[in-house]
GROMACS .gro file of C-alpha atoms in nm:
model
  459
    1UNK     CA    1  -0.033  -0.033  -0.013
    2UNK     CA    2   0.134   0.329  -0.108
    3UNK     CA    3   0.214   0.587   0.161
    4UNK     CA    4   0.136   0.940   0.124
    5UNK     CA    5   0.215   1.252   0.313
    6UNK     CA    6  -0.009   1.606   0.358
    7UNK     CA    7   0.181   1.895   0.463
    8UNK     CA    8  -0.089   2.148   0.624
    9UNK     CA    9  -0.161   2.349   0.850
   10UNK     CA   10  -0.498   2.395   0.760
   11UNK     CA   11  -0.688   2.085   0.972
   12UNK     CA   12  -0.963   2.141   0.704
   13UNK     CA   13  -0.743   2.026   0.363
   14UNK     CA   14  -0.575   1.791   0.582
   15UNK     CA   15  -0.882   1.569   0.635
   16UNK     CA   16  -1.086   1.631   0.320
   17UNK     CA   17  -0.771   1.556   0.104
   18UNK     CA   18  -0.723   1.236   0.319
   19UNK     CA   19  -1.044   1.097   0.307
   20UNK     CA   20  -1.067   1.160  -0.071
   21UNK     CA   21  -0.722   0.911  -0.082
   22UNK     CA   22  -0.818   0.710   0.185
   23UNK     CA   23  -1.103   0.612  -0.035
   24UNK     CA   24  -0.846   0.505  -0.340
   25UNK     CA   25  -0.659   0.279  -0.118
   26UNK     CA   26  -0.418   0.464  -0.002
   27UNK     CA   27  -0.260   0.555   0.348
   28UNK     CA   28  -0.258   0.850   0.440
   29UNK     CA   29   0.001   1.065   0.737
   30UNK     CA   30  -0.036   1.406   0.767
   31UNK     CA   31   0.189   1.700   0.947
   32UNK     CA   32   0.114   1.985   1.063
   33UNK     CA   33   0.536   2.147   0.981
   34UNK     CA   34   0.803   2.125   0.852
   35UNK     CA   35   0.957   1.971   1.134
   36UNK     CA   36   0.693   1.705   1.122
   37UNK     CA   37   0.721   1.630   0.829
   38UNK     CA   38   1.159   1.572   0.793
   39UNK     CA   39   1.054   1.336   1.114
   40UNK     CA   40   0.812   1.129   0.878
   41UNK     CA   41   0.989   1.108   0.574
   42UNK     CA   42   1.297   1.003   0.788
   43UNK     CA   43   1.156   0.711   0.965
   44UNK     CA   44   0.889   0.588   0.657
   45UNK     CA   45   0.901   0.511   0.346
   46UNK     CA   46   0.742   0.776   0.196
   47UNK     CA   47   0.581   0.720  -0.191
   48UNK     CA   48   0.429   1.091  -0.257
   49UNK     CA   49   0.430   1.394  -0.051
   50UNK     CA   50   0.156   1.678  -0.075
   51UNK     CA   51   0.303   2.032   0.017
   52UNK     CA   52   0.111   2.369   0.079
   53UNK     CA   53   0.394   2.636   0.041
   54UNK     CA   54   0.204   2.813   0.187
   55UNK     CA   55   0.285   2.709   0.547
   56UNK     CA   56   0.244   2.971   0.851
   57UNK     CA   57   0.534   3.121   0.905
   58UNK     CA   58   0.753   2.816   0.730
   59UNK     CA   59   0.936   2.867   0.394
   60UNK     CA   60   0.790   2.603   0.164
   61UNK     CA   61   1.076   2.610  -0.080
   62UNK     CA   62   1.318   2.516   0.237
   63UNK     CA   63   1.067   2.257   0.307
   64UNK     CA   64   1.070   2.151  -0.047
   65UNK     CA   65   1.475   2.153  -0.030
   66UNK     CA   66   1.519   1.967   0.285
   67UNK     CA   67   1.259   1.672   0.184
   68UNK     CA   68   1.472   1.636  -0.072
   69UNK     CA   69   1.759   1.627   0.099
   70UNK     CA   70   1.661   1.314   0.324
   71UNK     CA   71   1.484   1.119   0.009
   72UNK     CA   72   1.677   1.312  -0.312
   73UNK     CA   73   1.415   0.981  -0.458
   74UNK     CA   74   1.081   1.159  -0.337
   75UNK     CA   75   0.808   1.258  -0.535
   76UNK     CA   76   0.598   1.631  -0.418
   77UNK     CA   77   0.308   1.762  -0.580
   78UNK     CA   78   0.286   2.179  -0.439
   79UNK     CA   79  -0.066   2.309  -0.325
   80UNK     CA   80  -0.070   2.676  -0.360
   81UNK     CA   81  -0.295   2.901  -0.292
   82UNK     CA   82  -0.357   3.242  -0.594
   83UNK     CA   83  -0.055   3.450  -0.574
   84UNK     CA   84   0.232   3.207  -0.559
   85UNK     CA   85   0.215   3.032  -0.865
   86UNK     CA   86   0.588   3.198  -0.892
   87UNK     CA   87   0.686   3.011  -0.601
   88UNK     CA   88   0.552   2.702  -0.753
   89UNK     CA   89   0.696   2.711  -1.066
   90UNK     CA   90   1.126   2.740  -0.848
   91UNK     CA   91   0.984   2.440  -0.635
   92UNK     CA   92   0.951   2.239  -1.042
   93UNK     CA   93   1.273   2.356  -1.069
   94UNK     CA   94   1.368   2.205  -0.780
   95UNK     CA   95   1.259   1.918  -0.827
   96UNK     CA   96   0.911   1.922  -0.741
   97UNK     CA   97   0.685   1.700  -0.972
   98UNK     CA   98   0.398   1.866  -1.053
   99UNK     CA   99   0.155   2.188  -0.849
  100UNK     CA  100  -0.190   2.262  -0.810
  101UNK     CA  101  -0.351   2.609  -0.757
  102UNK     CA  102  -0.653   2.612  -0.468
  103UNK     CA  103  -0.908   2.506  -0.505
  104UNK     CA  104  -0.871   2.177  -0.638
  105UNK     CA  105  -1.101   1.921  -0.777
  106UNK     CA  106  -1.122   1.545  -0.604
  107UNK     CA  107  -1.063   1.433  -0.961
  108UNK     CA  108  -0.784   1.605  -1.021
  109UNK     CA  109  -0.642   1.534  -0.684
  110UNK     CA  110  -0.644   1.155  -0.764
  111UNK     CA  111  -0.530   1.197  -1.137
  112UNK     CA  112  -0.248   1.388  -1.033
  113UNK     CA  113  -0.164   1.108  -0.722
  114UNK     CA  114  -0.176   0.832  -0.980
  115UNK     CA  115   0.036   0.972  -1.203
  116UNK     CA  116   0.213   1.058  -0.984
  117UNK     CA  117   0.288   0.702  -0.829
  118UNK     CA  118   0.309   0.578  -1.148
  119UNK     CA  119   0.643   0.814  -1.214
  120UNK     CA  120   0.750   0.705  -0.890
  121UNK     CA  121   0.684   0.285  -0.938
  122UNK     CA  122   0.896   0.303  -1.279
  123UNK     CA  123   1.162   0.526  -1.190
  124UNK     CA  124   1.181   0.250  -0.918
  125UNK     CA  125   1.218   0.044  -1.101
  126UNK     CA  126   1.437   0.164  -1.338
  127UNK     CA  127   1.737   0.161  -1.082
  128UNK     CA  128   1.643  -0.166  -0.942
  129UNK     CA  129   1.673  -0.324  -1.234
  130UNK     CA  130   2.040  -0.088  -1.271
  131UNK     CA  131   2.118  -0.265  -0.949
  132UNK     CA  132   2.039  -0.602  -1.002
  133UNK     CA  133   2.140  -0.655  -1.317
  134UNK     CA  134   1.848  -0.695  -1.473
  135UNK     CA  135   1.752  -0.590  -1.850
  136UNK     CA  136   1.409  -0.636  -2.056
  137UNK     CA  137   1.189  -0.389  -1.831
  138UNK     CA  138   0.851  -0.465  -1.929
  139UNK     CA  139   0.566  -0.693  -1.719
  140UNK     CA  140   0.828  -0.908  -1.595
  141UNK     CA  141   1.217  -0.850  -1.625
  142UNK     CA  142   1.481  -1.096  -1.685
  143UNK     CA  143   1.701  -0.991  -1.386
  144UNK     CA  144   2.028  -1.169  -1.307
  145UNK     CA  145   2.461  -1.154  -1.355
  146UNK     CA  146   2.581  -1.462  -1.381
  147UNK     CA  147   2.745  -1.517  -1.717
  148UNK     CA  148   2.480  -1.756  -1.848
  149UNK     CA  149   2.259  -1.474  -1.832
  150UNK     CA  150   2.460  -1.259  -2.005
  151UNK     CA  151   2.479  -1.530  -2.236
  152UNK     CA  152   2.081  -1.570  -2.277
  153UNK     CA  153   2.018  -1.203  -2.330
  154UNK     CA  154   2.295  -1.160  -2.665
  155UNK     CA  155   2.063  -1.401  -2.781
  156UNK     CA  156   1.762  -1.246  -2.697
  157UNK     CA  157   1.886  -1.007  -2.896
  158UNK     CA  158   1.999  -1.136  -3.189
  159UNK     CA  159   1.710  -1.327  -3.208
  160UNK     CA  160   1.444  -0.998  -3.204
  161UNK     CA  161   1.599  -0.834  -3.499
  162UNK     CA  162   1.471  -1.129  -3.727
  163UNK     CA  163   1.139  -1.349  -3.769
  164UNK     CA  164   1.295  -1.683  -3.690
  165UNK     CA  165   1.147  -2.002  -3.466
  166UNK     CA  166   1.297  -2.030  -3.122
  167UNK     CA  167   1.267  -2.310  -2.913
  168UNK     CA  168   1.385  -2.266  -2.543
  169UNK     CA  169   1.453  -2.523  -2.365
  170UNK     CA  170   1.506  -2.516  -1.959
  171UNK     CA  171   1.304  -2.676  -1.650
  172UNK     CA  172   1.045  -2.637  -1.464
  173UNK     CA  173   1.012  -2.255  -1.379
  174UNK     CA  174   1.307  -2.113  -1.490
  175UNK     CA  175   1.173  -1.870  -1.650
  176UNK     CA  176   1.082  -1.975  -2.008
  177UNK     CA  177   0.867  -1.744  -2.084
  178UNK     CA  178   0.993  -1.438  -1.968
  179UNK     CA  179   1.241  -1.485  -2.254
  180UNK     CA  180   0.978  -1.554  -2.486
  181UNK     CA  181   0.860  -1.219  -2.419
  182UNK     CA  182   1.156  -1.034  -2.377
  183UNK     CA  183   1.220  -1.147  -2.775
  184UNK     CA  184   0.841  -1.036  -2.823
  185UNK     CA  185   0.879  -0.691  -2.648
  186UNK     CA  186   1.259  -0.594  -2.822
  187UNK     CA  187   1.136  -0.682  -3.194
  188UNK     CA  188   0.972  -0.537  -3.464
  189UNK     CA  189   0.619  -0.680  -3.357
  190UNK     CA  190   0.588  -0.555  -3.036
  191UNK     CA  191   0.352  -0.376  -3.126
  192UNK     CA  192   0.158  -0.668  -3.285
  193UNK     CA  193  -0.040  -0.935  -2.966
  194UNK     CA  194   0.181  -1.207  -2.765
  195UNK     CA  195   0.005  -1.499  -2.708
  196UNK     CA  196   0.092  -1.725  -2.467
  197UNK     CA  197  -0.092  -2.113  -2.471
  198UNK     CA  198   0.024  -2.414  -2.243
  199UNK     CA  199   0.012  -2.675  -2.440
  200UNK     CA  200  -0.049  -2.976  -2.177
  201UNK     CA  201  -0.300  -2.768  -2.000
  202UNK     CA  202  -0.586  -2.853  -2.290
  203UNK     CA  203  -0.709  -3.176  -2.395
  204UNK     CA  204  -0.602  -3.282  -2.763
  205UNK     CA  205  -0.964  -3.241  -2.862
  206UNK     CA  206  -0.957  -2.892  -2.798
  207UNK     CA  207  -0.615  -2.831  -2.924
  208UNK     CA  208  -0.679  -2.763  -3.287
  209UNK     CA  209  -0.955  -2.550  -3.231
  210UNK     CA  210  -0.787  -2.297  -2.980
  211UNK     CA  211  -0.488  -2.288  -3.215
  212UNK     CA  212  -0.692  -2.295  -3.553
  213UNK     CA  213  -1.066  -2.147  -3.492
  214UNK     CA  214  -1.294  -2.291  -3.640
  215UNK     CA  215  -1.673  -2.255  -3.821
  216UNK     CA  216  -1.980  -2.289  -3.657
  217UNK     CA  217  -2.149  -2.600  -3.733
  218UNK     CA  218  -1.803  -2.733  -3.735
  219UNK     CA  219  -1.865  -2.984  -3.457
  220UNK     CA  220  -2.123  -2.994  -3.217
  221UNK     CA  221  -2.142  -2.721  -2.958
  222UNK     CA  222  -1.907  -2.468  -3.245
  223UNK     CA  223  -2.217  -2.224  -3.233
  224UNK     CA  224  -2.042  -1.982  -3.404
  225UNK     CA  225  -1.752  -1.850  -3.562
  226UNK     CA  226  -1.420  -1.889  -3.340
  227UNK     CA  227  -1.048  -1.719  -3.466
  228UNK     CA  228  -0.771  -1.958  -3.392
  229UNK     CA  229  -0.456  -1.774  -3.133
  230UNK     CA  230  -0.258  -1.815  -3.502
  231UNK     CA  231  -0.505  -1.553  -3.627
  232UNK     CA  232  -0.565  -1.348  -3.317
  233UNK     CA  233  -0.133  -1.309  -3.342
  234UNK     CA  234  -0.143  -1.222  -3.678
  235UNK     CA  235   0.172  -1.016  -3.732
  236UNK     CA  236   0.282  -1.076  -3.344
  237UNK     CA  237   0.434  -1.373  -3.114
  238UNK     CA  238   0.224  -1.733  -3.040
  239UNK     CA  239   0.428  -1.895  -2.782
  240UNK     CA  240   0.373  -2.209  -2.716
  241UNK     CA  241   0.459  -2.382  -2.415
  242UNK     CA  242   0.548  -2.755  -2.314
  243UNK     CA  243   0.515  -2.816  -2.679
  244UNK     CA  244   0.689  -3.187  -2.550
  245UNK     CA  245   0.327  -3.302  -2.445
  246UNK     CA  246   0.147  -3.245  -2.766
  247UNK     CA  247  -0.020  -3.510  -2.963
  248UNK     CA  248   0.155  -3.671  -3.296
  249UNK     CA  249  -0.180  -3.583  -3.492
  250UNK     CA  250  -0.185  -3.237  -3.364
  251UNK     CA  251   0.233  -3.238  -3.415
  252UNK     CA  252   0.126  -3.307  -3.857
  253UNK     CA  253  -0.094  -3.046  -3.815
  254UNK     CA  254   0.165  -2.773  -3.659
  255UNK     CA  255   0.403  -2.873  -3.890
  256UNK     CA  256   0.239  -2.785  -4.225
  257UNK     CA  257   0.189  -2.443  -4.033
  258UNK     CA  258   0.502  -2.340  -3.995
  259UNK     CA  259   0.580  -2.450  -4.317
  260UNK     CA  260   0.324  -2.340  -4.525
  261UNK     CA  261   0.268  -2.036  -4.304
  262UNK     CA  262  -0.130  -2.077  -4.352
  263UNK     CA  263  -0.335  -2.262  -4.097
  264UNK     CA  264  -0.710  -2.363  -4.132
  265UNK     CA  265  -0.987  -2.356  -3.946
  266UNK     CA  266  -1.221  -2.613  -3.803
  267UNK     CA  267  -1.437  -2.701  -4.017
  268UNK     CA  268  -1.325  -2.442  -4.319
  269UNK     CA  269  -1.202  -2.549  -4.676
  270UNK     CA  270  -0.976  -2.171  -4.720
  271UNK     CA  271  -0.696  -2.162  -4.564
  272UNK     CA  272  -0.567  -1.833  -4.418
  273UNK     CA  273  -0.268  -1.680  -4.478
  274UNK     CA  274  -0.084  -1.586  -4.121
  275UNK     CA  275   0.236  -1.408  -4.040
  276UNK     CA  276   0.334  -1.480  -3.657
  277UNK     CA  277   0.636  -1.543  -3.524
  278UNK     CA  278   0.658  -1.904  -3.298
  279UNK     CA  279   0.814  -1.931  -2.965
  280UNK     CA  280   0.766  -2.306  -2.837
  281UNK     CA  281   0.946  -2.425  -2.528
  282UNK     CA  282   0.936  -2.761  -2.317
  283UNK     CA  283   1.139  -2.906  -2.000
  284UNK     CA  284   1.118  -3.272  -2.207
  285UNK     CA  285   1.417  -3.402  -2.407
  286UNK     CA  286   1.280  -3.379  -2.693
  287UNK     CA  287   1.580  -3.539  -2.883
  288UNK     CA  288   1.478  -3.870  -2.642
  289UNK     CA  289   1.113  -3.838  -2.719
  290UNK     CA  290   1.188  -3.815  -3.087
  291UNK     CA  291   1.368  -4.186  -3.074
  292UNK     CA  292   1.110  -4.282  -2.798
  293UNK     CA  293   0.860  -4.176  -3.150
  294UNK     CA  294   0.675  -3.997  -2.919
  295UNK     CA  295   0.787  -3.617  -3.131
  296UNK     CA  296   0.810  -3.574  -3.469
  297UNK     CA  297   1.198  -3.559  -3.558
  298UNK     CA  298   1.131  -3.263  -3.872
  299UNK     CA  299   0.869  -3.058  -3.661
  300UNK     CA  300   1.162  -3.061  -3.420
  301UNK     CA  301   1.352  -2.933  -3.683
  302UNK     CA  302   1.090  -2.675  -3.787
  303UNK     CA  303   1.130  -2.594  -3.422
  304UNK     CA  304   1.474  -2.555  -3.286
  305UNK     CA  305   1.568  -2.316  -3.600
  306UNK     CA  306   1.717  -2.080  -3.323
  307UNK     CA  307   1.766  -2.286  -2.949
  308UNK     CA  308   1.750  -2.138  -2.663
  309UNK     CA  309   1.825  -2.286  -2.369
  310UNK     CA  310   1.789  -2.155  -1.989
  311UNK     CA  311   2.018  -2.410  -1.743
  312UNK     CA  312   1.891  -2.428  -1.388
  313UNK     CA  313   1.953  -2.108  -1.122
  314UNK     CA  314   2.129  -2.361  -0.954
  315UNK     CA  315   2.346  -2.388  -1.169
  316UNK     CA  316   2.366  -1.948  -1.147
  317UNK     CA  317   2.361  -1.935  -0.792
  318UNK     CA  318   2.510  -1.559  -0.910
  319UNK     CA  319   2.142  -1.455  -1.020
  320UNK     CA  320   1.988  -1.532  -0.696
  321UNK     CA  321   2.090  -1.261  -0.489
  322UNK     CA  322   1.989  -1.077  -0.781
  323UNK     CA  323   1.625  -1.248  -0.859
  324UNK     CA  324   1.576  -1.221  -0.473
  325UNK     CA  325   1.642  -0.850  -0.430
  326UNK     CA  326   1.408  -0.791  -0.702
  327UNK     CA  327   1.121  -0.966  -0.575
  328UNK     CA  328   1.176  -0.879  -0.199
  329UNK     CA  329   1.153  -0.455  -0.318
  330UNK     CA  330   0.783  -0.587  -0.544
  331UNK     CA  331   0.658  -0.784  -0.247
  332UNK     CA  332   0.789  -0.559  -0.026
  333UNK     CA  333   0.564  -0.287  -0.204
  334UNK     CA  334   0.294  -0.459  -0.233
  335UNK     CA  335   0.272  -0.553   0.075
  336UNK     CA  336   0.340  -0.273   0.235
  337UNK     CA  337   0.634  -0.474   0.424
  338UNK     CA  338   0.899  -0.268   0.442
  339UNK     CA  339   1.198  -0.493   0.308
  340UNK     CA  340   1.454  -0.340   0.143
  341UNK     CA  341   1.779  -0.541   0.211
  342UNK     CA  342   1.872  -0.934   0.216
  343UNK     CA  343   2.103  -0.990   0.500
  344UNK     CA  344   2.512  -1.183   0.360
  345UNK     CA  345   2.399  -1.458   0.555
  346UNK     CA  346   2.030  -1.493   0.407
  347UNK     CA  347   2.165  -1.431   0.088
  348UNK     CA  348   2.454  -1.669   0.111
  349UNK     CA  349   2.212  -1.971   0.254
  350UNK     CA  350   1.980  -1.900  -0.063
  351UNK     CA  351   2.302  -1.917  -0.273
  352UNK     CA  352   2.390  -2.253  -0.090
  353UNK     CA  353   2.018  -2.361  -0.112
  354UNK     CA  354   1.938  -2.570  -0.426
  355UNK     CA  355   1.613  -2.455  -0.576
  356UNK     CA  356   1.459  -2.711  -0.719
  357UNK     CA  357   1.137  -2.559  -0.837
  358UNK     CA  358   1.336  -2.248  -0.997
  359UNK     CA  359   1.329  -1.880  -0.972
  360UNK     CA  360   0.928  -1.996  -0.933
  361UNK     CA  361   1.013  -2.141  -0.597
  362UNK     CA  362   1.235  -1.842  -0.586
  363UNK     CA  363   0.973  -1.586  -0.612
  364UNK     CA  364   0.740  -1.797  -0.388
  365UNK     CA  365   0.928  -1.800  -0.031
  366UNK     CA  366   0.995  -1.413  -0.074
  367UNK     CA  367   0.634  -1.369  -0.156
  368UNK     CA  368   0.538  -1.622   0.127
  369UNK     CA  369   0.837  -1.409   0.328
  370UNK     CA  370   0.634  -1.052   0.252
  371UNK     CA  371   0.284  -1.216   0.375
  372UNK     CA  372   0.405  -1.279   0.704
  373UNK     CA  373   0.696  -1.025   0.840
  374UNK     CA  374   0.829  -0.729   0.805
  375UNK     CA  375   1.143  -0.542   0.719
  376UNK     CA  376   1.355  -0.363   0.653
  377UNK     CA  377   1.636  -0.642   0.647
  378UNK     CA  378   1.540  -0.997   0.550
  379UNK     CA  379   1.670  -1.223   0.826
  380UNK     CA  380   1.801  -1.625   0.805
  381UNK     CA  381   1.536  -1.681   1.079
  382UNK     CA  382   1.284  -1.590   0.777
  383UNK     CA  383   1.343  -1.878   0.554
  384UNK     CA  384   1.190  -2.201   0.544
  385UNK     CA  385   1.337  -2.485   0.725
  386UNK     CA  386   1.493  -2.585   0.478
  387UNK     CA  387   1.744  -2.353   0.304
  388UNK     CA  388   1.816  -2.255   0.665
  389UNK     CA  389   1.915  -2.625   0.642
  390UNK     CA  390   2.195  -2.536   0.395
  391UNK     CA  391   2.087  -2.796   0.206
  392UNK     CA  392   2.362  -2.639  -0.137
  393UNK     CA  393   2.319  -2.684  -0.423
  394UNK     CA  394   2.443  -2.990  -0.617
  395UNK     CA  395   2.674  -2.830  -0.888
  396UNK     CA  396   2.758  -3.120  -0.948
  397UNK     CA  397   2.688  -3.526  -0.908
  398UNK     CA  398   2.886  -3.609  -0.585
  399UNK     CA  399   2.940  -3.315  -0.424
  400UNK     CA  400   2.767  -3.381  -0.060
  401UNK     CA  401   2.643  -3.151   0.217
  402UNK     CA  402   2.828  -2.966   0.438
  403UNK     CA  403   2.726  -2.924   0.731
  404UNK     CA  404   2.791  -2.666   1.035
  405UNK     CA  405   2.954  -3.088   1.240
  406UNK     CA  406   3.227  -3.113   0.962
  407UNK     CA  407   3.357  -2.699   1.010
  408UNK     CA  408   3.645  -2.649   1.303
  409UNK     CA  409   3.532  -2.489   1.630
  410UNK     CA  410   3.529  -2.113   1.705
  411UNK     CA  411   3.479  -1.965   1.344
  412UNK     CA  412   3.339  -1.657   1.239
  413UNK     CA  413   3.067  -1.643   0.995
  414UNK     CA  414   3.369  -1.557   0.760
  415UNK     CA  415   3.616  -1.832   0.825
  416UNK     CA  416   3.303  -2.088   0.802
  417UNK     CA  417   3.207  -1.973   0.466
  418UNK     CA  418   3.592  -1.956   0.347
  419UNK     CA  419   3.566  -2.326   0.532
  420UNK     CA  420   3.300  -2.442   0.293
  421UNK     CA  421   3.440  -2.289  -0.004
  422UNK     CA  422   3.742  -2.462   0.059
  423UNK     CA  423   3.582  -2.781   0.104
  424UNK     CA  424   3.398  -2.781  -0.215
  425UNK     CA  425   3.697  -2.671  -0.397
  426UNK     CA  426   3.878  -3.032  -0.228
  427UNK     CA  427   3.656  -3.277  -0.280
  428UNK     CA  428   3.576  -3.072  -0.672
  429UNK     CA  429   3.930  -3.150  -0.714
  430UNK     CA  430   3.929  -3.500  -0.576
  431UNK     CA  431   3.639  -3.577  -0.823
  432UNK     CA  432   3.871  -3.499  -1.103
  433UNK     CA  433   4.216  -3.655  -0.984
  434UNK     CA  434   4.361  -3.287  -0.977
  435UNK     CA  435   4.283  -3.204  -1.314
  436UNK     CA  436   4.198  -2.847  -1.274
  437UNK     CA  437   3.974  -2.765  -1.626
  438UNK     CA  438   3.791  -3.042  -1.522
  439UNK     CA  439   3.689  -2.895  -1.157
  440UNK     CA  440   3.621  -2.560  -1.277
  441UNK     CA  441   3.380  -2.671  -1.516
  442UNK     CA  442   3.266  -2.849  -1.216
  443UNK     CA  443   3.252  -2.530  -1.007
  444UNK     CA  444   3.117  -2.343  -1.275
  445UNK     CA  445   3.401  -2.080  -1.160
  446UNK     CA  446   3.696  -1.952  -1.488
  447UNK     CA  447   4.006  -2.139  -1.465
  448UNK     CA  448   4.207  -1.874  -1.332
  449UNK     CA  449   3.939  -1.786  -0.985
  450UNK     CA  450   3.964  -2.214  -1.004
  451UNK     CA  451   4.371  -2.144  -0.932
  452UNK     CA  452   4.324  -1.826  -0.760
  453UNK     CA  453   4.150  -2.028  -0.481
  454UNK     CA  454   4.399  -2.268  -0.467
  455UNK     CA  455   4.694  -2.084  -0.311
  456UNK     CA  456   4.395  -1.914  -0.092
  457UNK     CA  457   4.368  -2.239   0.063
  458UNK     CA  458   4.706  -2.462   0.014
  459UNK     CA  459   4.529  -2.713  -0.222
   0.00000   0.00000   0.00000
């Protein structure tokens, strides 16, 4: 819930504005003086302030300056009476968002406040994305810092320029649809529809009608003509999620659509030309499905023109902190919980956990924390037991769990983390008989970094 501060020494103005904004679902605080306003901004995370320039004997411009010094990102709407428009213009130069002249209508106030809060949200999202290494800031931004993330980002940029078919692979919850949306949003099709369908969620008997549409009377219940999703996505993008679950009969029909760039409604006699980019995704091994005759090889090669593989979260721990920070900021603001950061210990525990549900699981964990807890810092005790238990990310089959009992006694946190890192490197070296290249591949760190750490730990 957004917090709005009203700074005015006229009680009836505060009461009137508070009534209007509270009815819109905002949390409203009031201050009758500059000092009260400064105290509130110092102790609360305020999203927007409404400041009356004529605040008794106090100089409204000076109050604005002091509030901006306390919180440079604070948006301020100036409220001014007749004769002080020049001061209002001066306040705009000092960073005020807008000014309103008394008396103002309630509808105008609602509109300006909502516009200001939307601006504030966008500014914070852009700032957060810059801090976390995020990119493609659409409805669902892609966040990350790892080498794998930057490789995927480069692939998205390249394929966005051309209309080729894309096949995205990766475990469930890794963000395949986010990548598909980013491809669409960065292409010249961005102003046309992006339509997503989960092929596993619709019965095979209905999927053809969903994808290609039907004519009136084509089957029982077809009381009118219906466009299919391929038609709806004309000049845009269609995202076929869980393509590996599509039955063989539908695969044949989809292959024809990809080859001919036409589709035919169920019950129709004529084909319809379509201009659609197809992005498909699966968490299945399609080559294995080809081998067991449950997926067509010719369709696979039609889809796999430009492959993008998204590694599971356990293989890119460098992205965990960035994702957690982004989700924490988003849910904390939605639920009014006041979280601002993640403690280093909690961050490290999350990096050690294997995240079998990938990004979806991380998102759910952070959302659950923001429902049950309040900030300002996410602490280890806020995390679920399975994460606090220190289940490490399995970087390779055979790397075991590290427990406190395995560590030397009386270590501080930093030394304990070093001992964990040393133990993991030592076990990986043992597995590879001391082969530095293979060990670096197992641990997914650069070879030079591994050599440095080996020297550091005397390995």
